[in-house]
Structure formats: C-alpha cells, structure tokens
mmCIF file of C-alpha atoms and ligand atoms in Angstrom:
data_model
loop_
_atom_site.group_PDB
_atom_site.id
_atom_site.type_symbol
_atom_site.label_atom_id
_atom_site.label_comp_id
_atom_site.label_asym_id
_atom_site.label_seq_id
_atom_site.Cartn_x
_atom_site.Cartn_y
_atom_site.Cartn_z
ATOM 1 C CA MET A 1 -0.117 0.209 0.194
ATOM 2 C CA PRO A 2 1.336 3.615 -0.263
ATOM 3 C CA ARG A 3 1.486 4.841 2.790
ATOM 4 C CA CYS A 4 2.520 8.277 1.761
ATOM 5 C CA SER A 5 -0.750 8.453 -0.184
ATOM 6 C CA LEU A 6 -2.790 7.751 2.442
ATOM 7 C CA GLN A 7 -1.208 10.232 5.018
ATOM 8 C CA ARG A 8 -1.832 13.115 1.955
ATOM 9 C CA ALA A 9 -5.178 11.685 2.103
ATOM 10 C CA THR A 10 -6.173 12.301 5.514
ATOM 11 C CA ALA A 11 -4.449 16.073 5.486
ATOM 12 C CA GLY A 12 -7.998 16.880 4.113
ATOM 13 C CA LYS A 13 -10.211 18.085 7.490
ATOM 14 C CA THR A 14 -13.294 16.342 6.037
ATOM 15 C CA SER A 15 -11.472 12.985 4.811
ATOM 16 C CA ALA A 16 -12.120 9.420 5.900
ATOM 17 C CA LEU A 17 -10.198 6.558 6.232
ATOM 18 C CA MET A 18 -10.400 2.417 6.317
ATOM 19 C CA ILE A 19 -7.733 0.070 6.836
ATOM 20 C CA VAL A 20 -9.594 -3.282 5.840
ATOM 21 C CA ALA A 21 -7.603 -6.678 6.916
ATOM 22 C CA MET A 22 -7.913 -9.697 4.703
ATOM 23 C CA GLN A 23 -7.413 -13.217 6.248
ATOM 24 C CA ASP A 24 -4.198 -14.661 4.579
ATOM 25 C CA SER A 25 -6.705 -16.970 3.127
ATOM 26 C CA ALA A 26 -8.358 -14.768 1.407
ATOM 27 C CA SER A 27 -9.242 -15.279 -2.005
ATOM 28 C CA GLU A 28 -9.149 -12.878 -5.035
ATOM 29 C CA ASP A 29 -13.035 -13.175 -5.703
ATOM 30 C CA GLN A 30 -13.280 -12.363 -1.978
ATOM 31 C CA ILE A 31 -10.707 -9.269 -1.871
ATOM 32 C CA GLN A 32 -12.511 -8.001 -5.023
ATOM 33 C CA GLN A 33 -15.766 -7.666 -3.180
ATOM 34 C CA VAL A 34 -14.077 -5.595 -0.011
ATOM 35 C CA ILE A 35 -12.903 -3.863 -2.736
ATOM 36 C CA ASP A 36 -16.558 -2.856 -4.796
ATOM 37 C CA ARG A 37 -17.865 -2.024 -1.886
ATOM 38 C CA LEU A 38 -15.317 0.240 -0.120
ATOM 39 C CA VAL A 39 -15.771 1.965 -3.641
ATOM 40 C CA HIS A 40 -19.712 1.715 -3.709
ATOM 41 C CA PHE A 41 -19.534 3.533 -0.285
ATOM 42 C CA GLY A 42 -17.252 5.922 -1.965
ATOM 43 C CA PHE A 43 -14.069 5.606 -1.131
ATOM 44 C CA GLU A 44 -11.056 5.545 -3.571
ATOM 45 C CA VAL A 45 -8.989 2.324 -2.136
ATOM 46 C CA HIS A 46 -4.929 0.978 -2.182
ATOM 47 C CA ARG A 47 -4.599 -2.743 -2.478
ATOM 48 C CA SER A 48 -1.259 -3.845 -0.210
ATOM 49 C CA THR A 49 -0.626 -7.191 -1.411
ATOM 50 C CA GLY A 50 2.128 -8.667 0.624
ATOM 51 C CA ALA A 51 3.807 -12.546 0.981
ATOM 52 C CA ARG A 52 0.568 -13.977 2.563
ATOM 53 C CA GLN A 53 -1.379 -11.260 3.559
ATOM 54 C CA THR A 54 -3.714 -8.968 1.769
ATOM 55 C CA VAL A 55 -4.620 -5.228 3.341
ATOM 56 C CA LEU A 56 -7.315 -2.694 1.471
ATOM 57 C CA GLY A 57 -6.807 0.925 2.320
ATOM 58 C CA GLY A 58 -10.782 3.074 1.937
ATOM 59 C CA VAL A 59 -9.581 7.342 1.336
ATOM 60 C CA GLY A 60 -13.330 8.560 0.926
ATOM 61 C CA VAL A 61 -15.510 11.404 2.782
ATOM 62 C CA THR A 62 -17.948 9.006 4.315
ATOM 63 C CA SER A 63 -18.163 9.917 8.249
ATOM 64 C CA ASP A 64 -21.203 7.759 8.905
ATOM 65 C CA PHE A 65 -20.093 4.355 7.291
ATOM 66 C CA ASP A 66 -20.397 1.311 9.867
ATOM 67 C CA THR A 67 -17.517 -0.609 9.875
ATOM 68 C CA ARG A 68 -19.486 -3.759 10.536
ATOM 69 C CA GLU A 69 -20.839 -3.849 6.982
ATOM 70 C CA LEU A 70 -17.052 -4.801 6.157
ATOM 71 C CA GLU A 71 -16.882 -7.114 9.020
ATOM 72 C CA MET A 72 -19.349 -9.305 7.571
ATOM 73 C CA MET A 73 -18.334 -9.812 4.633
ATOM 74 C CA PRO A 74 -16.222 -13.343 3.885
ATOM 75 C CA GLY A 75 -12.655 -13.001 4.311
ATOM 76 C CA VAL A 76 -12.040 -10.259 6.166
ATOM 77 C CA GLN A 77 -10.039 -10.005 9.502
ATOM 78 C CA GLU A 78 -10.062 -6.758 10.506
ATOM 79 C CA VAL A 79 -11.763 -3.539 10.288
ATOM 80 C CA HIS A 80 -10.318 0.044 11.101
ATOM 81 C CA ARG A 81 -11.769 3.288 11.152
ATOM 82 C CA ILE A 82 -8.703 5.349 11.385
ATOM 83 C CA THR A 83 -10.800 8.857 10.934
ATOM 84 C CA SER A 84 -13.331 9.622 13.910
ATOM 85 C CA PRO A 85 -17.007 9.791 13.198
ATOM 86 C CA TYR A 86 -17.228 13.487 14.198
ATOM 87 C CA LYS A 87 -16.086 16.675 12.300
ATOM 88 C CA LEU A 88 -16.772 19.754 13.720
ATOM 89 C CA ALA A 89 -16.551 19.011 16.941
ATOM 90 C CA GLY A 90 -12.540 17.392 16.358
ATOM 91 C CA ARG A 91 -9.270 18.966 17.018
ATOM 92 C CA SER A 92 -8.171 19.700 13.778
ATOM 93 C CA PHE A 93 -11.140 21.829 12.789
ATOM 94 C CA ARG A 94 -9.743 24.624 14.410
ATOM 95 C CA PRO A 95 -6.349 23.999 16.423
ATOM 96 C CA GLU A 96 -6.064 27.082 17.814
ATOM 97 C CA GLY A 97 -8.501 25.554 20.479
ATOM 98 C CA THR A 98 -12.416 27.419 20.703
ATOM 99 C CA VAL A 99 -12.879 30.155 23.624
ATOM 100 C CA VAL A 100 -16.546 30.715 24.199
ATOM 101 C CA LYS A 101 -17.117 34.382 25.223
ATOM 102 C CA PHE A 102 -19.534 36.937 27.104
ATOM 103 C CA ALA A 103 -20.292 40.121 27.109
ATOM 104 C CA ASN A 104 -19.477 40.672 30.302
ATOM 105 C CA GLY A 105 -15.313 40.084 29.230
ATOM 106 C CA ILE A 106 -15.574 36.297 30.917
ATOM 107 C CA GLU A 107 -14.631 33.498 28.994
ATOM 108 C CA ILE A 108 -15.019 29.890 28.766
ATOM 109 C CA GLY A 109 -12.042 28.124 27.036
ATOM 110 C CA GLY A 110 -8.700 30.751 27.195
ATOM 111 C CA LYS A 111 -6.216 30.571 29.922
ATOM 112 C CA LYS A 112 -8.556 31.267 32.799
ATOM 113 C CA ILE A 113 -10.424 28.725 34.333
ATOM 114 C CA VAL A 114 -14.245 30.093 35.077
ATOM 115 C CA VAL A 115 -16.434 28.612 37.713
ATOM 116 C CA MET A 116 -19.992 28.214 38.439
ATOM 117 C CA ALA A 117 -21.358 27.384 41.402
ATOM 118 C CA GLY A 118 -24.341 27.267 43.095
ATOM 119 C CA PRO A 119 -27.088 25.183 44.414
ATOM 120 C CA CYS A 120 -28.788 22.234 42.372
ATOM 121 C CA SER A 121 -32.045 23.834 42.613
ATOM 122 C CA VAL A 122 -33.099 27.066 42.736
ATOM 123 C CA GLU A 123 -35.934 26.013 45.666
ATOM 124 C CA SER A 124 -36.745 29.953 46.563
ATOM 125 C CA ARG A 125 -35.988 33.288 46.457
ATOM 126 C CA GLU A 126 -33.936 33.758 49.847
ATOM 127 C CA GLN A 127 -32.310 30.351 48.997
ATOM 128 C CA LEU A 128 -30.638 31.475 45.766
ATOM 129 C CA PHE A 129 -30.347 34.972 47.063
ATOM 130 C CA THR A 130 -28.361 33.889 49.901
ATOM 131 C CA ILE A 131 -26.259 31.194 47.738
ATOM 132 C CA GLY A 132 -25.496 33.587 45.058
ATOM 133 C CA GLU A 133 -23.943 35.999 47.180
ATOM 134 C CA LEU A 134 -22.100 33.925 48.812
ATOM 135 C CA ILE A 135 -20.662 32.078 45.968
ATOM 136 C CA ALA A 136 -20.189 35.721 44.304
ATOM 137 C CA LYS A 137 -17.679 37.022 47.066
ATOM 138 C CA ALA A 138 -15.861 33.704 46.871
ATOM 139 C CA GLY A 139 -15.233 34.249 43.528
ATOM 140 C CA ALA A 140 -17.219 32.332 40.831
ATOM 141 C CA ARG A 141 -18.307 33.596 38.310
ATOM 142 C CA VAL A 142 -21.474 31.825 37.271
ATOM 143 C CA LEU A 143 -24.683 31.186 39.534
ATOM 144 C CA ARG A 144 -26.209 27.866 38.516
ATOM 145 C CA GLY A 145 -29.372 26.143 39.680
ATOM 146 C CA GLY A 146 -31.911 23.949 37.905
ATOM 147 C CA ALA A 147 -35.645 25.229 37.009
ATOM 148 C CA PHE A 148 -36.533 22.144 35.324
ATOM 149 C CA LYS A 149 -35.035 19.203 36.946
ATOM 150 C CA PRO A 150 -34.612 15.743 35.955
ATOM 151 C CA ARG A 151 -35.969 13.586 38.445
ATOM 152 C CA SER A 152 -34.807 9.750 38.471
ATOM 153 C CA SER A 153 -37.664 9.653 40.198
ATOM 154 C CA PRO A 154 -41.863 11.457 39.090
ATOM 155 C CA TYR A 155 -42.477 11.859 42.777
ATOM 156 C CA SER A 156 -38.785 13.759 43.740
ATOM 157 C CA PHE A 157 -39.583 18.037 43.059
ATOM 158 C CA GLN A 158 -39.346 18.354 39.356
ATOM 159 C CA GLY A 159 -38.225 22.224 39.744
ATOM 160 C CA LEU A 160 -40.683 25.329 39.750
ATOM 161 C CA GLY A 161 -40.267 25.839 36.687
ATOM 162 C CA VAL A 162 -40.257 29.606 34.942
ATOM 163 C CA ASP A 163 -40.459 30.949 38.262
ATOM 164 C CA ALA A 164 -37.120 29.736 39.060
ATOM 165 C CA LEU A 165 -35.601 31.287 35.615
ATOM 166 C CA LYS A 166 -36.352 34.358 36.416
ATOM 167 C CA LEU A 167 -35.121 34.181 40.108
ATOM 168 C CA LEU A 168 -32.096 33.148 38.420
ATOM 169 C CA ARG A 169 -31.758 35.682 36.086
ATOM 170 C CA GLU A 170 -32.818 38.350 39.366
ATOM 171 C CA ALA A 171 -29.721 36.887 41.161
ATOM 172 C CA GLY A 172 -27.454 36.714 38.577
ATOM 173 C CA ASP A 173 -28.087 40.541 37.938
ATOM 174 C CA ARG A 174 -27.891 41.817 41.126
ATOM 175 C CA PHE A 175 -24.590 39.574 41.917
ATOM 176 C CA ASN A 176 -22.878 39.664 38.535
ATOM 177 C CA LEU A 177 -22.850 36.325 37.577
ATOM 178 C CA LEU A 178 -24.068 34.947 34.846
ATOM 179 C CA VAL A 179 -26.559 32.216 34.667
ATOM 180 C CA ILE A 180 -26.613 28.468 33.414
ATOM 181 C CA SER A 181 -29.892 25.890 33.555
ATOM 182 C CA GLU A 182 -30.542 22.770 32.427
ATOM 183 C CA VAL A 183 -32.695 22.519 29.694
ATOM 184 C CA MET A 184 -34.819 19.733 29.041
ATOM 185 C CA GLU A 185 -37.275 19.576 26.054
ATOM 186 C CA ILE A 186 -37.595 21.496 23.169
ATOM 187 C CA SER A 187 -40.639 23.464 24.730
ATOM 188 C CA GLN A 188 -38.690 24.926 26.915
ATOM 189 C CA ILE A 189 -35.578 26.604 24.792
ATOM 190 C CA GLU A 190 -37.679 29.937 23.573
ATOM 191 C CA LEU A 191 -38.706 29.910 27.892
ATOM 192 C CA MET A 192 -35.723 29.988 28.675
ATOM 193 C CA LEU A 193 -33.863 32.660 26.505
ATOM 194 C CA PRO A 194 -34.383 35.621 28.440
ATOM 195 C CA TYR A 195 -33.106 34.564 30.984
ATOM 196 C CA VAL A 196 -30.086 32.231 30.922
ATOM 197 C CA ASP A 197 -26.826 32.960 29.630
ATOM 198 C CA ILE A 198 -25.524 29.139 28.994
ATOM 199 C CA PHE A 199 -28.085 26.161 28.490
ATOM 200 C CA GLN A 200 -27.582 23.182 30.011
ATOM 201 C CA VAL A 201 -27.676 19.903 28.356
ATOM 202 C CA GLY A 202 -27.683 17.739 31.181
ATOM 203 C CA ALA A 203 -26.146 13.717 31.573
ATOM 204 C CA ARG A 204 -29.380 12.145 30.643
ATOM 205 C CA ASN A 205 -30.034 14.218 27.625
ATOM 206 C CA MET A 206 -26.724 13.672 26.116
ATOM 207 C CA GLN A 207 -28.300 11.950 22.952
ATOM 208 C CA ASN A 208 -31.677 13.729 22.977
ATOM 209 C CA PHE A 209 -30.590 14.559 19.456
ATOM 210 C CA ASN A 210 -34.211 16.675 18.694
ATOM 211 C CA LEU A 211 -33.669 18.480 21.655
ATOM 212 C CA LEU A 212 -29.655 19.034 20.203
ATOM 213 C CA ARG A 213 -30.896 20.002 16.819
ATOM 214 C CA GLU A 214 -33.260 22.526 18.157
ATOM 215 C CA LEU A 215 -29.807 23.961 20.632
ATOM 216 C CA GLY A 216 -27.448 23.581 17.461
ATOM 217 C CA LYS A 217 -29.696 26.436 16.052
ATOM 218 C CA VAL A 218 -29.756 29.007 18.675
ATOM 219 C CA ARG A 219 -26.836 31.665 19.024
ATOM 220 C CA LYS A 220 -26.424 31.376 22.678
ATOM 221 C CA PRO A 221 -23.736 28.923 24.223
ATOM 222 C CA VAL A 222 -24.844 25.250 25.390
ATOM 223 C CA LEU A 223 -22.781 23.276 28.116
ATOM 224 C CA LEU A 224 -23.347 19.677 27.011
ATOM 225 C CA LYS A 225 -22.753 16.565 29.993
ATOM 226 C CA ARG A 226 -21.746 13.195 29.264
ATOM 227 C CA GLY A 227 -23.871 11.016 29.703
ATOM 228 C CA VAL A 228 -23.550 8.679 32.205
ATOM 229 C CA ALA A 229 -22.925 5.446 29.930
ATOM 230 C CA ALA A 230 -21.547 7.387 26.964
ATOM 231 C CA THR A 231 -18.399 7.260 25.634
ATOM 232 C CA LEU A 232 -16.011 10.108 24.343
ATOM 233 C CA GLU A 233 -16.828 9.742 21.051
ATOM 234 C CA GLU A 234 -20.416 9.944 22.012
ATOM 235 C CA LEU A 235 -20.251 12.522 23.712
ATOM 236 C CA LEU A 236 -18.400 14.442 20.498
ATOM 237 C CA CYS A 237 -20.214 12.889 18.517
ATOM 238 C CA SER A 238 -23.545 15.050 20.634
ATOM 239 C CA ALA A 239 -21.392 17.677 19.950
ATOM 240 C CA GLU A 240 -21.355 17.718 16.596
ATOM 241 C CA TYR A 241 -25.109 17.694 16.339
ATOM 242 C CA LEU A 242 -25.383 21.460 17.771
ATOM 243 C CA LEU A 243 -21.458 22.391 15.946
ATOM 244 C CA ALA A 244 -23.283 21.121 12.386
ATOM 245 C CA GLY A 245 -26.595 23.889 13.098
ATOM 246 C CA GLY A 246 -24.127 26.111 13.400
ATOM 247 C CA ASN A 247 -23.774 26.638 16.973
ATOM 248 C CA TYR A 248 -20.430 26.997 17.999
ATOM 249 C CA GLU A 249 -20.895 28.119 21.482
ATOM 250 C CA ILE A 250 -20.157 24.688 23.044
ATOM 251 C CA ILE A 251 -18.677 23.204 26.081
ATOM 252 C CA LEU A 252 -17.932 20.232 27.335
ATOM 253 C CA CYS A 253 -18.614 19.132 30.641
ATOM 254 C CA GLU A 254 -17.297 15.794 32.312
ATOM 255 C CA ARG A 255 -20.006 15.068 35.347
ATOM 256 C CA GLY A 256 -19.288 11.381 36.055
ATOM 257 C CA ILE A 257 -19.610 8.234 34.661
ATOM 258 C CA ARG A 258 -21.106 4.973 35.883
ATOM 259 C CA THR A 259 -18.959 2.034 36.574
ATOM 260 C CA PHE A 260 -18.475 -0.995 38.895
ATOM 261 C CA GLU A 261 -18.478 1.392 41.791
ATOM 262 C CA THR A 262 -20.367 1.921 44.870
ATOM 263 C CA TYR A 263 -18.744 4.243 47.164
ATOM 264 C CA THR A 264 -19.299 7.210 44.883
ATOM 265 C CA ARG A 265 -22.386 8.454 43.383
ATOM 266 C CA ASN A 266 -20.845 7.989 39.637
ATOM 267 C CA THR A 267 -16.760 7.500 38.933
ATOM 268 C CA MET A 268 -15.176 11.066 38.159
ATOM 269 C CA ASP A 269 -13.305 10.084 35.128
ATOM 270 C CA ILE A 270 -10.622 13.338 35.061
ATOM 271 C CA SER A 271 -8.782 11.752 32.116
ATOM 272 C CA ALA A 272 -11.443 12.327 29.926
ATOM 273 C CA ILE A 273 -10.720 16.386 30.745
ATOM 274 C CA PRO A 274 -7.067 15.898 28.361
ATOM 275 C CA ILE A 275 -8.532 13.357 26.141
ATOM 276 C CA ILE A 276 -11.256 15.673 24.961
ATOM 277 C CA HIS A 277 -8.034 18.219 24.960
ATOM 278 C CA LYS A 278 -6.300 15.689 22.884
ATOM 279 C CA LEU A 279 -9.453 14.956 20.882
ATOM 280 C CA SER A 280 -11.332 18.237 20.218
ATOM 281 C CA HIS A 281 -11.321 22.848 20.444
ATOM 282 C CA LEU A 282 -14.559 22.450 22.928
ATOM 283 C CA PRO A 283 -14.097 23.900 26.222
ATOM 284 C CA MET A 284 -13.977 20.872 28.762
ATOM 285 C CA THR A 285 -15.820 21.879 32.150
ATOM 286 C CA ALA A 286 -15.696 18.973 35.653
ATOM 287 C CA ASP A 287 -18.519 18.681 37.871
ATOM 288 C CA PRO A 288 -17.411 16.617 40.396
ATOM 289 C CA SER A 289 -20.565 17.125 42.598
ATOM 290 C CA HIS A 290 -22.383 14.825 40.332
ATOM 291 C CA GLY A 291 -19.273 12.931 39.600
ATOM 292 C CA THR A 292 -18.674 12.013 43.532
ATOM 293 C CA GLY A 293 -22.232 12.398 44.789
ATOM 294 C CA ARG A 294 -20.571 12.929 47.830
ATOM 295 C CA ARG A 295 -19.467 16.096 49.933
ATOM 296 C CA ASP A 296 -16.559 15.454 51.403
ATOM 297 C CA LYS A 297 -15.189 13.610 48.042
ATOM 298 C CA VAL A 298 -15.974 17.131 45.753
ATOM 299 C CA ALA A 299 -12.866 19.130 46.982
ATOM 300 C CA PRO A 300 -10.069 16.424 45.954
ATOM 301 C CA MET A 301 -11.814 16.011 42.421
ATOM 302 C CA ALA A 302 -11.676 19.531 41.407
ATOM 303 C CA ARG A 303 -8.760 19.922 42.782
ATOM 304 C CA ALA A 304 -7.763 17.132 39.913
ATOM 305 C CA ALA A 305 -9.622 18.754 37.854
ATOM 306 C CA VAL A 306 -7.693 22.368 37.979
ATOM 307 C CA ALA A 307 -4.422 19.965 37.556
ATOM 308 C CA ALA A 308 -5.867 18.699 34.546
ATOM 309 C CA GLY A 309 -6.974 21.706 32.677
ATOM 310 C CA ALA A 310 -10.221 21.574 33.064
ATOM 311 C CA ASP A 311 -11.528 25.037 31.524
ATOM 312 C CA ALA A 312 -14.394 25.047 33.779
ATOM 313 C CA MET A 313 -15.805 23.657 37.074
ATOM 314 C CA LEU A 314 -19.409 23.286 38.163
ATOM 315 C CA ILE A 315 -20.192 22.821 42.019
ATOM 316 C CA GLU A 316 -22.913 22.366 43.576
ATOM 317 C CA VAL A 317 -23.264 24.741 46.900
ATOM 318 C CA HIS A 318 -26.148 25.042 49.304
ATOM 319 C CA HIS A 319 -26.168 27.309 53.064
ATOM 320 C CA GLN A 320 -28.543 24.840 54.247
ATOM 321 C CA PRO A 321 -27.478 21.165 52.464
ATOM 322 C CA ASP A 322 -29.479 19.398 54.881
ATOM 323 C CA LYS A 323 -32.969 21.163 53.595
ATOM 324 C CA ALA A 324 -32.013 21.098 49.943
ATOM 325 C CA LEU A 325 -34.318 19.251 47.488
ATOM 326 C CA SER A 326 -31.978 17.671 45.513
ATOM 327 C CA ASP A 327 -28.341 16.408 45.711
ATOM 328 C CA GLY A 328 -27.859 18.350 49.293
ATOM 329 C CA ALA A 329 -25.556 15.014 49.993
ATOM 330 C CA GLN A 330 -22.867 16.096 47.276
ATOM 331 C CA SER A 331 -23.379 20.009 48.182
ATOM 332 C CA LEU A 332 -21.095 21.659 49.753
ATOM 333 C CA TYR A 333 -21.220 24.932 52.059
ATOM 334 C CA PRO A 334 -20.624 28.272 51.362
ATOM 335 C CA GLU A 335 -17.238 28.066 54.249
ATOM 336 C CA GLN A 336 -16.409 24.401 52.178
ATOM 337 C CA PHE A 337 -16.520 25.795 48.779
ATOM 338 C CA ALA A 338 -14.699 29.798 49.424
ATOM 339 C CA GLN A 339 -11.533 27.347 50.802
ATOM 340 C CA LEU A 340 -11.683 25.126 47.660
ATOM 341 C CA MET A 341 -11.594 28.564 45.542
ATOM 342 C CA ASP A 342 -8.526 29.686 47.637
ATOM 343 C CA GLU A 343 -6.605 26.326 46.964
ATOM 344 C CA LEU A 344 -8.064 26.047 43.202
ATOM 345 C CA ARG A 345 -5.966 29.309 43.047
ATOM 346 C CA MET A 346 -3.042 28.036 44.571
ATOM 347 C CA ILE A 347 -3.160 25.165 42.014
ATOM 348 C CA ALA A 348 -3.566 26.746 38.647
ATOM 349 C CA PRO A 349 -0.542 29.073 38.606
ATOM 350 C CA ALA A 350 0.998 25.026 38.535
ATOM 351 C CA VAL A 351 -0.530 24.211 35.233
ATOM 352 C CA ARG A 352 -0.501 27.734 33.813
ATOM 353 C CA ARG A 353 -3.366 28.984 34.343
ATOM 354 C CA GLU A 354 -5.472 31.548 36.626
ATOM 355 C CA ILE A 355 -9.260 30.984 38.068
ATOM 356 C CA ALA A 356 -11.126 33.685 36.646
HETATM 357 C C1 PEP B 401 -27.382 18.393 37.710
HETATM 358 O O1 PEP B 401 -26.234 19.747 37.132
HETATM 359 O O2 PEP B 401 -27.865 19.700 38.491
HETATM 360 C C2 PEP B 401 -27.723 17.079 36.822
HETATM 361 C C3 PEP B 401 -28.761 16.888 36.954
HETATM 362 O O3 PEP B 401 -26.677 17.177 36.070
HETATM 363 P P1 PEP B 401 -26.401 15.759 35.448
HETATM 364 O O4 PEP B 401 -27.357 16.438 34.243
HETATM 365 O O5 PEP B 401 -24.751 15.886 35.273
HETATM 366 O O6 PEP B 401 -27.108 14.414 36.695
HETATM 367 MN MN1 MN B 402 -27.795 18.574 41.177
#
C-alpha cells in the first residue's frame, strides 16, 4: 500500500480513512468484493499485497460508515476506521481551540478557569439569593440552578420552572454572575432564552438528538454533559449535532460515569479532560459534585480537575444542604466552597492557568 498517499489524503479536514486487513486465506474474489463495496461507499481504494496478506486502505469523505458492513464480509479479518465520525468537533477543525466569550468579558476556554456554582435546584428566592451572594464573594463567575429537574423518580421535586428562571436572572444580575440552567425539552428553549446565558444539557439528555438539533439553531452557549454511560466519542458526536446546526459556542462537561464502583455516586473520569483536549477544540468543564455524589470528595476531585487542565468547573453549593430539595449530600457548604476556591487559585498557576 503506498503509505504516503494515504497520509496525504487524511490531511484534509473531511477525509475518512478505513483500513481492511484480509485473512491470509482470502480469495481474489473475496478481496475484489470488499474493494467493490468500499468503492460503492465512495472510498478510493489503495491495495497492498504482501507475501501472505492483503490490506486495503479506503480513502473517502464518508463519516458515518458502519465498519460492521465490512467486518461481516467473507475473507475479512479486521476493519479499522482511522478517522473519527465527527468533524466539526475534532481538534483539527480549530487547532487553536474554541474560546466561548460572554458580553461581560468572561471567557471559557482561555487561560482563565471559570467557576460555576450554586444549588442543584432553585428552591426559593431566599435560598437562591443567599447562595448567589456567597458564591459571588468567593469568586464564582456563573450561577447554576435547576429550574426544570431531571429526577430519577417522578415523585421527587421537579423544579420551580419559569419562576426559577426569573429568580436566576435577578440573582445573576444582582451579584454580577452569568446564569446557567438545564434545558430538558425543546419547548423550554424559547422560554429560557431571555433568562439564561448558558443552556445546560444534562447527562440524561446527551443523546436527545432532537433537542440537540434545536439547540444547534440557538445563538447562545450550550454546556453539554457526558451521559452516564457515554464514551467520549459519543459525547463528541453529540456535540457535532450542535455544531452542525451552526452553534459553535459549545462547552463540554465530565460529570462522572457509571462503573461497577458503588462507593461514589458516579466515577469521576478525570482522564476525560486531557483526552477531550486532544480530540477536540471545545472547552472542557468538570463537575465533581455529580462526579462523586459526596460532599467530602468534591474538593479533591475539583483540585485534580484543575490540575488536569479543566477550563471550567461546575460545583453545587447550598447554605443548608440538609434541607436541600435535591442533591444536598453532594452540595458544599459555602465555607467549604470558599476554601476550595482558595486552593484552586494556588493550583491553577502550577499548570499555567488562573482562576477567572
Ligand atoms: C445537575 O447539574 O443538577 C444535573 C442534573 O446534572 P446531570 O445531568 O449531570 O445529572
Ligand atoms: Mn444536581
């Protein structure tokens, strides 16, 4: 196989590369059938026949090719897709990295790490304003709070809806904080637009492709959380839906995945941060609150996430966690949050960053 010609072909941003290794025993007929199939799918085929084995390299522009189509063919030993199924989300699309910019000068994806904090759910004016003031004093730049809550049980608190959005905007403006809140369905997008600065797509909706398509049409940043059982490739494919709609202000978020470990609520995958930075140009957030589900483990994971290169943090804080209507056990007390911010300010310079 003329290797250099394949390398040239993959330099283009939209090329796709497929390697098919045939079995030693593959007949000329079987090899020809695979070549025909690759050509049928739009690949240009490069053939290399060694002493025993034939290897076929397919170069094309097909990005959604299912490798199993080839794996099932007689005479085929292995099939490898070299290029990723996402294009716009890939690092090569914007090698310098994406920086999401807000009107008040805050940037996510630049040198400064942005801390977003607040309660899991907006519960009342008194609750939100108390927490909002404390997190702003400690140095947070974005106020979080669920208005529409994706609860595992239909009997759990479902959120205050539009009233919560109004409170978030008011508290955000009062304490000079941007506002992030979760959007669960298409009908909520319009409703939320006047109130939020960032739409949060939760773990449970990472593959709600209809919702993602609609958010792709919006011209407001979206923070996309990794699903509990999603691979990083799947996370990037979901981001691709948003980018394909023309929304380039996308921020990704690691919030823990489900593993066999039961000590923590989820397993915080810190390695997702440097991996995403390698694979994608999109900024990466860490959510150690959902990532661990335990207040005593939030700070260590937050410190690790900053050391690992996170561009932003999403942290749950509550002034009365024992009375919280959701996720009290993983919410930091305001004093703990303030102490954590001090620690993050010391860790960030060690990795040539600053806390915004
Ligand atoms: C949340 O941020 O409160 C939330 C529900 O997060 P996740 O989608 O990660 O569970
Ligand atoms: Mn929560």
